[in-house]
Amino acid sequence: MKFISTALLILLALTKVQAQDITLWQGHYTGELKSESINGKTNFYPMELKIEAVDDNTYKWIIIYGKEGDSARIERNYLLKRTDKENHFIIDEQNAILLDINLINNSFYSVFEVQDNLMLVEYRLSENQIDFILTSSQGKTETGNSTHEGEEIPLVYSYKTTTRQHAVLKKRL
């Protein structure tokens, strides 16, 4: 088991990642966000994502929740900024928060923690749509960090996933 884990890590480190074209992501996407919690509660919200080029290295990344004209409508005006590393970007929330986001095989991935909630976010591009998936987890617990049958077991943190959000956002043509 230890050999397989080590071999996998070496293989991943040696794999050359090619820069991906994000111009295909540009557009205005709309759909419905389904939010499900561990206690069985489900809610639905209109959702939009607008991606527009500012220049070769910066894109407007605007996430909108709610219907147009609704007083509860929330618009989050972020910037997606290319870094000097291939397929590594920053989401600039324009409020002193900068989040790492990486492009792997037509999907953007971001993992961050806010107010003791671990967030895993994925935006997956396919033909004329983006699948958005967010999971939120809480309650970090420690496990491992011991010796088992003579093998050193590393410290592992485990989280309880409490919320899953999913939206299929269709590109307006």
mmCIF file with all atom_site columns, C-alpha atoms in Angstrom:
data_model
loop_
_atom_site.group_PDB
_atom_site.id
_atom_site.type_symbol
_atom_site.label_atom_id
_atom_site.label_alt_id
_atom_site.label_comp_id
_atom_site.label_asym_id
_atom_site.label_entity_id
_atom_site.label_seq_id
_atom_site.pdbx_PDB_ins_code
_atom_site.Cartn_x
_atom_site.Cartn_y
_atom_site.Cartn_z
_atom_site.occupancy
_atom_site.B_iso_or_equiv
_atom_site.pdbx_formal_charge
_atom_site.auth_seq_id
_atom_site.auth_comp_id
_atom_site.auth_asym_id
_atom_site.auth_atom_id
_atom_site.pdbx_PDB_model_num
ATOM 1   C CA . MET A 1 1   ? 0.000   0.000  0.000   1.00 0.00 ? 1   MET A CA 1
ATOM 2   C CA . LYS A 1 2   ? 2.808   2.389  0.911   1.00 0.00 ? 2   LYS A CA 1
ATOM 3   C CA . PHE A 1 3   ? 4.566   1.635  -2.412  1.00 0.00 ? 3   PHE A CA 1
ATOM 4   C CA . ILE A 1 4   ? 1.407   2.320  -4.439  1.00 0.00 ? 4   ILE A CA 1
ATOM 5   C CA . SER A 1 5   ? 0.858   5.671  -2.693  1.00 0.00 ? 5   SER A CA 1
ATOM 6   C CA . THR A 1 6   ? 4.471   6.721  -3.258  1.00 0.00 ? 6   THR A CA 1
ATOM 7   C CA . ALA A 1 7   ? 4.408   5.623  -6.917  1.00 0.00 ? 7   ALA A CA 1
ATOM 8   C CA . LEU A 1 8   ? 1.180   7.541  -7.514  1.00 0.00 ? 8   LEU A CA 1
ATOM 9   C CA . LEU A 1 9   ? 2.629   10.710 -6.000  1.00 0.00 ? 9   LEU A CA 1
ATOM 10  C CA . ILE A 1 10  ? 5.758   10.442 -8.158  1.00 0.00 ? 10  ILE A CA 1
ATOM 11  C CA . LEU A 1 11  ? 3.670   9.849  -11.291 1.00 0.00 ? 11  LEU A CA 1
ATOM 12  C CA . LEU A 1 12  ? 1.520   12.891 -10.548 1.00 0.00 ? 12  LEU A CA 1
ATOM 13  C CA . ALA A 1 13  ? 4.580   15.061 -9.936  1.00 0.00 ? 13  ALA A CA 1
ATOM 14  C CA . LEU A 1 14  ? 6.146   14.032 -13.256 1.00 0.00 ? 14  LEU A CA 1
ATOM 15  C CA . THR A 1 15  ? 3.004   14.599 -15.323 1.00 0.00 ? 15  THR A CA 1
ATOM 16  C CA . LYS A 1 16  ? 3.366   17.720 -17.488 1.00 0.00 ? 16  LYS A CA 1
ATOM 17  C CA . VAL A 1 17  ? 0.280   19.912 -17.351 1.00 0.00 ? 17  VAL A CA 1
ATOM 18  C CA . GLN A 1 18  ? -0.386  21.941 -20.472 1.00 0.00 ? 18  GLN A CA 1
ATOM 19  C CA . ALA A 1 19  ? -1.863  25.424 -20.302 1.00 0.00 ? 19  ALA A CA 1
ATOM 20  C CA . GLN A 1 20  ? -5.531  25.424 -21.209 1.00 0.00 ? 20  GLN A CA 1
ATOM 21  C CA . ASP A 1 21  ? -7.449  28.009 -23.211 1.00 0.00 ? 21  ASP A CA 1
ATOM 22  C CA . ILE A 1 22  ? -10.068 29.720 -21.086 1.00 0.00 ? 22  ILE A CA 1
ATOM 23  C CA . THR A 1 23  ? -11.557 31.859 -23.849 1.00 0.00 ? 23  THR A CA 1
ATOM 24  C CA . LEU A 1 24  ? -14.104 29.056 -24.402 1.00 0.00 ? 24  LEU A CA 1
ATOM 25  C CA . TRP A 1 25  ? -15.441 29.764 -20.910 1.00 0.00 ? 25  TRP A CA 1
ATOM 26  C CA . GLN A 1 26  ? -16.546 33.286 -21.782 1.00 0.00 ? 26  GLN A CA 1
ATOM 27  C CA . GLY A 1 27  ? -20.276 33.893 -21.822 1.00 0.00 ? 27  GLY A CA 1
ATOM 28  C CA . HIS A 1 28  ? -23.415 34.328 -19.750 1.00 0.00 ? 28  HIS A CA 1
ATOM 29  C CA . TYR A 1 29  ? -24.720 31.145 -18.130 1.00 0.00 ? 29  TYR A CA 1
ATOM 30  C CA . THR A 1 30  ? -28.055 30.709 -16.333 1.00 0.00 ? 30  THR A CA 1
ATOM 31  C CA . GLY A 1 31  ? -29.761 27.948 -14.409 1.00 0.00 ? 31  GLY A CA 1
ATOM 32  C CA . GLU A 1 32  ? -31.127 26.814 -11.082 1.00 0.00 ? 32  GLU A CA 1
ATOM 33  C CA . LEU A 1 33  ? -29.011 26.077 -8.022  1.00 0.00 ? 33  LEU A CA 1
ATOM 34  C CA . LYS A 1 34  ? -30.164 23.142 -5.903  1.00 0.00 ? 34  LYS A CA 1
ATOM 35  C CA . SER A 1 35  ? -28.909 23.304 -2.311  1.00 0.00 ? 35  SER A CA 1
ATOM 36  C CA . GLU A 1 36  ? -29.235 20.171 -0.160  1.00 0.00 ? 36  GLU A CA 1
ATOM 37  C CA . SER A 1 37  ? -28.268 19.877 3.500   1.00 0.00 ? 37  SER A CA 1
ATOM 38  C CA . ILE A 1 38  ? -27.422 16.898 5.665   1.00 0.00 ? 38  ILE A CA 1
ATOM 39  C CA . ASN A 1 39  ? -30.699 17.399 7.572   1.00 0.00 ? 39  ASN A CA 1
ATOM 40  C CA . GLY A 1 40  ? -32.708 16.797 4.380   1.00 0.00 ? 40  GLY A CA 1
ATOM 41  C CA . LYS A 1 41  ? -33.624 20.396 3.601   1.00 0.00 ? 41  LYS A CA 1
ATOM 42  C CA . THR A 1 42  ? -33.589 21.328 -0.105  1.00 0.00 ? 42  THR A CA 1
ATOM 43  C CA . ASN A 1 43  ? -33.810 24.819 -1.588  1.00 0.00 ? 43  ASN A CA 1
ATOM 44  C CA . PHE A 1 44  ? -33.720 26.121 -5.155  1.00 0.00 ? 44  PHE A CA 1
ATOM 45  C CA . TYR A 1 45  ? -32.351 29.484 -6.318  1.00 0.00 ? 45  TYR A CA 1
ATOM 46  C CA . PRO A 1 46  ? -31.898 31.094 -9.740  1.00 0.00 ? 46  PRO A CA 1
ATOM 47  C CA . MET A 1 47  ? -28.180 31.340 -10.514 1.00 0.00 ? 47  MET A CA 1
ATOM 48  C CA . GLU A 1 48  ? -26.107 33.044 -13.206 1.00 0.00 ? 48  GLU A CA 1
ATOM 49  C CA . LEU A 1 49  ? -22.422 33.118 -14.050 1.00 0.00 ? 49  LEU A CA 1
ATOM 50  C CA . LYS A 1 50  ? -20.957 35.756 -16.356 1.00 0.00 ? 50  LYS A CA 1
ATOM 51  C CA . ILE A 1 51  ? -17.385 35.408 -17.605 1.00 0.00 ? 51  ILE A CA 1
ATOM 52  C CA . GLU A 1 52  ? -15.980 38.285 -19.670 1.00 0.00 ? 52  GLU A CA 1
ATOM 53  C CA . ALA A 1 53  ? -12.419 39.103 -20.724 1.00 0.00 ? 53  ALA A CA 1
ATOM 54  C CA . VAL A 1 54  ? -10.919 42.287 -19.298 1.00 0.00 ? 54  VAL A CA 1
ATOM 55  C CA . ASP A 1 55  ? -7.534  41.564 -20.911 1.00 0.00 ? 55  ASP A CA 1
ATOM 56  C CA . ASP A 1 56  ? -5.415  38.480 -21.718 1.00 0.00 ? 56  ASP A CA 1
ATOM 57  C CA . ASN A 1 57  ? -4.813  37.707 -18.045 1.00 0.00 ? 57  ASN A CA 1
ATOM 58  C CA . THR A 1 58  ? -7.960  38.940 -16.288 1.00 0.00 ? 58  THR A CA 1
ATOM 59  C CA . TYR A 1 59  ? -11.630 38.001 -16.604 1.00 0.00 ? 59  TYR A CA 1
ATOM 60  C CA . LYS A 1 60  ? -14.747 39.287 -14.908 1.00 0.00 ? 60  LYS A CA 1
ATOM 61  C CA . TRP A 1 61  ? -16.210 36.368 -12.947 1.00 0.00 ? 61  TRP A CA 1
ATOM 62  C CA . ILE A 1 62  ? -19.668 37.462 -11.827 1.00 0.00 ? 62  ILE A CA 1
ATOM 63  C CA . ILE A 1 63  ? -21.878 35.107 -9.826  1.00 0.00 ? 63  ILE A CA 1
ATOM 64  C CA . ILE A 1 64  ? -25.539 36.097 -9.382  1.00 0.00 ? 64  ILE A CA 1
ATOM 65  C CA . TYR A 1 65  ? -28.127 34.484 -7.111  1.00 0.00 ? 65  TYR A CA 1
ATOM 66  C CA . GLY A 1 66  ? -31.816 35.396 -7.412  1.00 0.00 ? 66  GLY A CA 1
ATOM 67  C CA . LYS A 1 67  ? -34.121 36.793 -10.083 1.00 0.00 ? 67  LYS A CA 1
ATOM 68  C CA . GLU A 1 68  ? -33.629 40.125 -11.789 1.00 0.00 ? 68  GLU A CA 1
ATOM 69  C CA . GLY A 1 69  ? -35.576 42.822 -9.952  1.00 0.00 ? 69  GLY A CA 1
ATOM 70  C CA . ASP A 1 70  ? -35.803 40.721 -6.777  1.00 0.00 ? 70  ASP A CA 1
ATOM 71  C CA . SER A 1 71  ? -34.693 42.595 -3.637  1.00 0.00 ? 71  SER A CA 1
ATOM 72  C CA . ALA A 1 72  ? -32.929 39.426 -2.416  1.00 0.00 ? 72  ALA A CA 1
ATOM 73  C CA . ARG A 1 73  ? -30.804 39.224 -5.585  1.00 0.00 ? 73  ARG A CA 1
ATOM 74  C CA . ILE A 1 74  ? -27.073 38.949 -4.779  1.00 0.00 ? 74  ILE A CA 1
ATOM 75  C CA . GLU A 1 75  ? -24.400 39.832 -7.326  1.00 0.00 ? 75  GLU A CA 1
ATOM 76  C CA . ARG A 1 76  ? -20.787 38.963 -6.583  1.00 0.00 ? 76  ARG A CA 1
ATOM 77  C CA . ASN A 1 77  ? -18.327 40.771 -8.830  1.00 0.00 ? 77  ASN A CA 1
ATOM 78  C CA . TYR A 1 78  ? -15.078 38.839 -8.785  1.00 0.00 ? 78  TYR A CA 1
ATOM 79  C CA . LEU A 1 79  ? -12.038 38.815 -11.046 1.00 0.00 ? 79  LEU A CA 1
ATOM 80  C CA . LEU A 1 80  ? -10.376 35.669 -12.365 1.00 0.00 ? 80  LEU A CA 1
ATOM 81  C CA . LYS A 1 81  ? -6.663  36.420 -12.702 1.00 0.00 ? 81  LYS A CA 1
ATOM 82  C CA . ARG A 1 82  ? -4.084  34.272 -14.441 1.00 0.00 ? 82  ARG A CA 1
ATOM 83  C CA . THR A 1 83  ? -0.858  33.744 -12.471 1.00 0.00 ? 83  THR A CA 1
ATOM 84  C CA . ASP A 1 84  ? 2.623   33.005 -13.798 1.00 0.00 ? 84  ASP A CA 1
ATOM 85  C CA . LYS A 1 85  ? 2.052   29.256 -13.265 1.00 0.00 ? 85  LYS A CA 1
ATOM 86  C CA . GLU A 1 86  ? 0.246   27.211 -15.902 1.00 0.00 ? 86  GLU A CA 1
ATOM 87  C CA . ASN A 1 87  ? -3.424  26.576 -15.101 1.00 0.00 ? 87  ASN A CA 1
ATOM 88  C CA . HIS A 1 88  ? -3.206  28.390 -11.771 1.00 0.00 ? 88  HIS A CA 1
ATOM 89  C CA . PHE A 1 89  ? -5.496  31.357 -11.286 1.00 0.00 ? 89  PHE A CA 1
ATOM 90  C CA . ILE A 1 90  ? -6.693  33.571 -8.467  1.00 0.00 ? 90  ILE A CA 1
ATOM 91  C CA . ILE A 1 91  ? -10.287 34.551 -7.778  1.00 0.00 ? 91  ILE A CA 1
ATOM 92  C CA . ASP A 1 92  ? -10.009 38.126 -6.517  1.00 0.00 ? 92  ASP A CA 1
ATOM 93  C CA . GLU A 1 93  ? -13.136 38.924 -4.532  1.00 0.00 ? 93  GLU A CA 1
ATOM 94  C CA . GLN A 1 94  ? -12.049 42.579 -4.615  1.00 0.00 ? 94  GLN A CA 1
ATOM 95  C CA . ASN A 1 95  ? -12.308 42.823 -0.825  1.00 0.00 ? 95  ASN A CA 1
ATOM 96  C CA . ALA A 1 96  ? -8.849  41.571 0.274   1.00 0.00 ? 96  ALA A CA 1
ATOM 97  C CA . ILE A 1 97  ? -9.851  37.884 -0.254  1.00 0.00 ? 97  ILE A CA 1
ATOM 98  C CA . LEU A 1 98  ? -7.812  36.005 -2.866  1.00 0.00 ? 98  LEU A CA 1
ATOM 99  C CA . LEU A 1 99  ? -8.690  32.353 -3.550  1.00 0.00 ? 99  LEU A CA 1
ATOM 100 C CA . ASP A 1 100 ? -6.558  29.866 -5.470  1.00 0.00 ? 100 ASP A CA 1
ATOM 101 C CA . ILE A 1 101 ? -8.370  28.167 -8.346  1.00 0.00 ? 101 ILE A CA 1
ATOM 102 C CA . ASN A 1 102 ? -6.828  25.669 -10.745 1.00 0.00 ? 102 ASN A CA 1
ATOM 103 C CA . LEU A 1 103 ? -7.875  24.598 -14.234 1.00 0.00 ? 103 LEU A CA 1
ATOM 104 C CA . ILE A 1 104 ? -7.585  20.852 -14.795 1.00 0.00 ? 104 ILE A CA 1
ATOM 105 C CA . ASN A 1 105 ? -9.106  19.140 -17.833 1.00 0.00 ? 105 ASN A CA 1
ATOM 106 C CA . ASN A 1 106 ? -11.810 21.795 -18.478 1.00 0.00 ? 106 ASN A CA 1
ATOM 107 C CA . SER A 1 107 ? -12.708 22.104 -14.803 1.00 0.00 ? 107 SER A CA 1
ATOM 108 C CA . PHE A 1 108 ? -11.828 24.828 -12.323 1.00 0.00 ? 108 PHE A CA 1
ATOM 109 C CA . TYR A 1 109 ? -11.228 23.610 -8.756  1.00 0.00 ? 109 TYR A CA 1
ATOM 110 C CA . SER A 1 110 ? -10.923 25.635 -5.573  1.00 0.00 ? 110 SER A CA 1
ATOM 111 C CA . VAL A 1 111 ? -10.652 24.537 -1.946  1.00 0.00 ? 111 VAL A CA 1
ATOM 112 C CA . PHE A 1 112 ? -10.778 27.030 0.889   1.00 0.00 ? 112 PHE A CA 1
ATOM 113 C CA . GLU A 1 113 ? -11.906 27.361 4.473   1.00 0.00 ? 113 GLU A CA 1
ATOM 114 C CA . VAL A 1 114 ? -14.123 30.162 5.782   1.00 0.00 ? 114 VAL A CA 1
ATOM 115 C CA . GLN A 1 115 ? -15.535 30.421 9.304   1.00 0.00 ? 115 GLN A CA 1
ATOM 116 C CA . ASP A 1 116 ? -14.669 26.769 10.078  1.00 0.00 ? 116 ASP A CA 1
ATOM 117 C CA . ASN A 1 117 ? -16.347 25.543 6.860   1.00 0.00 ? 117 ASN A CA 1
ATOM 118 C CA . LEU A 1 118 ? -14.205 23.704 4.323   1.00 0.00 ? 118 LEU A CA 1
ATOM 119 C CA . MET A 1 119 ? -15.439 24.458 0.797   1.00 0.00 ? 119 MET A CA 1
ATOM 120 C CA . LEU A 1 120 ? -14.707 22.381 -2.279  1.00 0.00 ? 120 LEU A CA 1
ATOM 121 C CA . VAL A 1 121 ? -15.833 24.108 -5.467  1.00 0.00 ? 121 VAL A CA 1
ATOM 122 C CA . GLU A 1 122 ? -15.861 22.781 -9.030  1.00 0.00 ? 122 GLU A CA 1
ATOM 123 C CA . TYR A 1 123 ? -16.886 24.491 -12.279 1.00 0.00 ? 123 TYR A CA 1
ATOM 124 C CA . ARG A 1 124 ? -16.928 21.950 -15.140 1.00 0.00 ? 124 ARG A CA 1
ATOM 125 C CA . LEU A 1 125 ? -17.235 23.203 -18.733 1.00 0.00 ? 125 LEU A CA 1
ATOM 126 C CA . SER A 1 126 ? -18.904 21.053 -21.362 1.00 0.00 ? 126 SER A CA 1
ATOM 127 C CA . GLU A 1 127 ? -20.634 22.019 -24.593 1.00 0.00 ? 127 GLU A CA 1
ATOM 128 C CA . ASN A 1 128 ? -22.551 25.270 -23.903 1.00 0.00 ? 128 ASN A CA 1
ATOM 129 C CA . GLN A 1 129 ? -22.912 24.631 -20.174 1.00 0.00 ? 129 GLN A CA 1
ATOM 130 C CA . ILE A 1 130 ? -21.086 24.773 -16.865 1.00 0.00 ? 130 ILE A CA 1
ATOM 131 C CA . ASP A 1 131 ? -21.797 22.338 -14.055 1.00 0.00 ? 131 ASP A CA 1
ATOM 132 C CA . PHE A 1 132 ? -21.253 24.025 -10.699 1.00 0.00 ? 132 PHE A CA 1
ATOM 133 C CA . ILE A 1 133 ? -20.764 21.841 -7.617  1.00 0.00 ? 133 ILE A CA 1
ATOM 134 C CA . LEU A 1 134 ? -19.957 23.067 -4.119  1.00 0.00 ? 134 LEU A CA 1
ATOM 135 C CA . THR A 1 135 ? -19.685 20.984 -0.979  1.00 0.00 ? 135 THR A CA 1
ATOM 136 C CA . SER A 1 136 ? -19.376 22.488 2.465   1.00 0.00 ? 136 SER A CA 1
ATOM 137 C CA . SER A 1 137 ? -17.921 20.509 5.357   1.00 0.00 ? 137 SER A CA 1
ATOM 138 C CA . GLN A 1 138 ? -17.518 21.220 9.062   1.00 0.00 ? 138 GLN A CA 1
ATOM 139 C CA . GLY A 1 139 ? -16.245 19.624 12.216  1.00 0.00 ? 139 GLY A CA 1
ATOM 140 C CA . LYS A 1 140 ? -12.634 18.780 11.490  1.00 0.00 ? 140 LYS A CA 1
ATOM 141 C CA . THR A 1 141 ? -11.599 15.724 13.494  1.00 0.00 ? 141 THR A CA 1
ATOM 142 C CA . GLU A 1 142 ? -8.184  14.110 13.757  1.00 0.00 ? 142 GLU A CA 1
ATOM 143 C CA . THR A 1 143 ? -7.582  10.438 13.065  1.00 0.00 ? 143 THR A CA 1
ATOM 144 C CA . GLY A 1 144 ? -4.519  8.285  12.472  1.00 0.00 ? 144 GLY A CA 1
ATOM 145 C CA . ASN A 1 145 ? -1.280  9.789  13.832  1.00 0.00 ? 145 ASN A CA 1
ATOM 146 C CA . SER A 1 146 ? -0.305  6.453  15.336  1.00 0.00 ? 146 SER A CA 1
ATOM 147 C CA . THR A 1 147 ? 1.474   3.207  14.689  1.00 0.00 ? 147 THR A CA 1
ATOM 148 C CA . HIS A 1 148 ? -0.523  0.264  13.358  1.00 0.00 ? 148 HIS A CA 1
ATOM 149 C CA . GLU A 1 149 ? 1.090   -3.173 13.003  1.00 0.00 ? 149 GLU A CA 1
ATOM 150 C CA . GLY A 1 150 ? 4.527   -1.516 12.898  1.00 0.00 ? 150 GLY A CA 1
ATOM 151 C CA . GLU A 1 151 ? 3.612   1.055  10.247  1.00 0.00 ? 151 GLU A CA 1
ATOM 152 C CA . GLU A 1 152 ? 3.559   4.782  10.984  1.00 0.00 ? 152 GLU A CA 1
ATOM 153 C CA . ILE A 1 153 ? 0.095   6.128  10.177  1.00 0.00 ? 153 ILE A CA 1
ATOM 154 C CA . PRO A 1 154 ? 0.011   9.849  9.297   1.00 0.00 ? 154 PRO A CA 1
ATOM 155 C CA . LEU A 1 155 ? -2.267  12.401 10.889  1.00 0.00 ? 155 LEU A CA 1
ATOM 156 C CA . VAL A 1 156 ? -5.469  12.720 8.839   1.00 0.00 ? 156 VAL A CA 1
ATOM 157 C CA . TYR A 1 157 ? -8.196  15.334 9.197   1.00 0.00 ? 157 TYR A CA 1
ATOM 158 C CA . SER A 1 158 ? -11.745 14.232 8.496   1.00 0.00 ? 158 SER A CA 1
ATOM 159 C CA . TYR A 1 159 ? -14.690 16.579 7.853   1.00 0.00 ? 159 TYR A CA 1
ATOM 160 C CA . LYS A 1 160 ? -18.447 15.997 7.954   1.00 0.00 ? 160 LYS A CA 1
ATOM 161 C CA . THR A 1 161 ? -20.013 17.207 4.695   1.00 0.00 ? 161 THR A CA 1
ATOM 162 C CA . THR A 1 162 ? -23.095 19.221 5.589   1.00 0.00 ? 162 THR A CA 1
ATOM 163 C CA . THR A 1 163 ? -24.202 20.852 2.331   1.00 0.00 ? 163 THR A CA 1
ATOM 164 C CA . ARG A 1 164 ? -24.081 20.109 -1.375  1.00 0.00 ? 164 ARG A CA 1
ATOM 165 C CA . GLN A 1 165 ? -24.994 22.634 -4.038  1.00 0.00 ? 165 GLN A CA 1
ATOM 166 C CA . HIS A 1 166 ? -25.330 21.842 -7.729  1.00 0.00 ? 166 HIS A CA 1
ATOM 167 C CA . ALA A 1 167 ? -26.384 23.867 -10.757 1.00 0.00 ? 167 ALA A CA 1
ATOM 168 C CA . VAL A 1 168 ? -26.388 23.191 -14.468 1.00 0.00 ? 168 VAL A CA 1
ATOM 169 C CA . LEU A 1 169 ? -25.797 26.596 -16.031 1.00 0.00 ? 169 LEU A CA 1
ATOM 170 C CA . LYS A 1 170 ? -26.688 26.816 -19.734 1.00 0.00 ? 170 LYS A CA 1
ATOM 171 C CA . LYS A 1 171 ? -24.920 29.303 -21.975 1.00 0.00 ? 171 LYS A CA 1
ATOM 172 C CA . ARG A 1 172 ? -27.123 32.022 -23.418 1.00 0.00 ? 172 ARG A CA 1
ATOM 173 C CA . LEU A 1 173 ? -26.570 31.985 -27.171 1.00 0.00 ? 173 LEU A CA 1
#
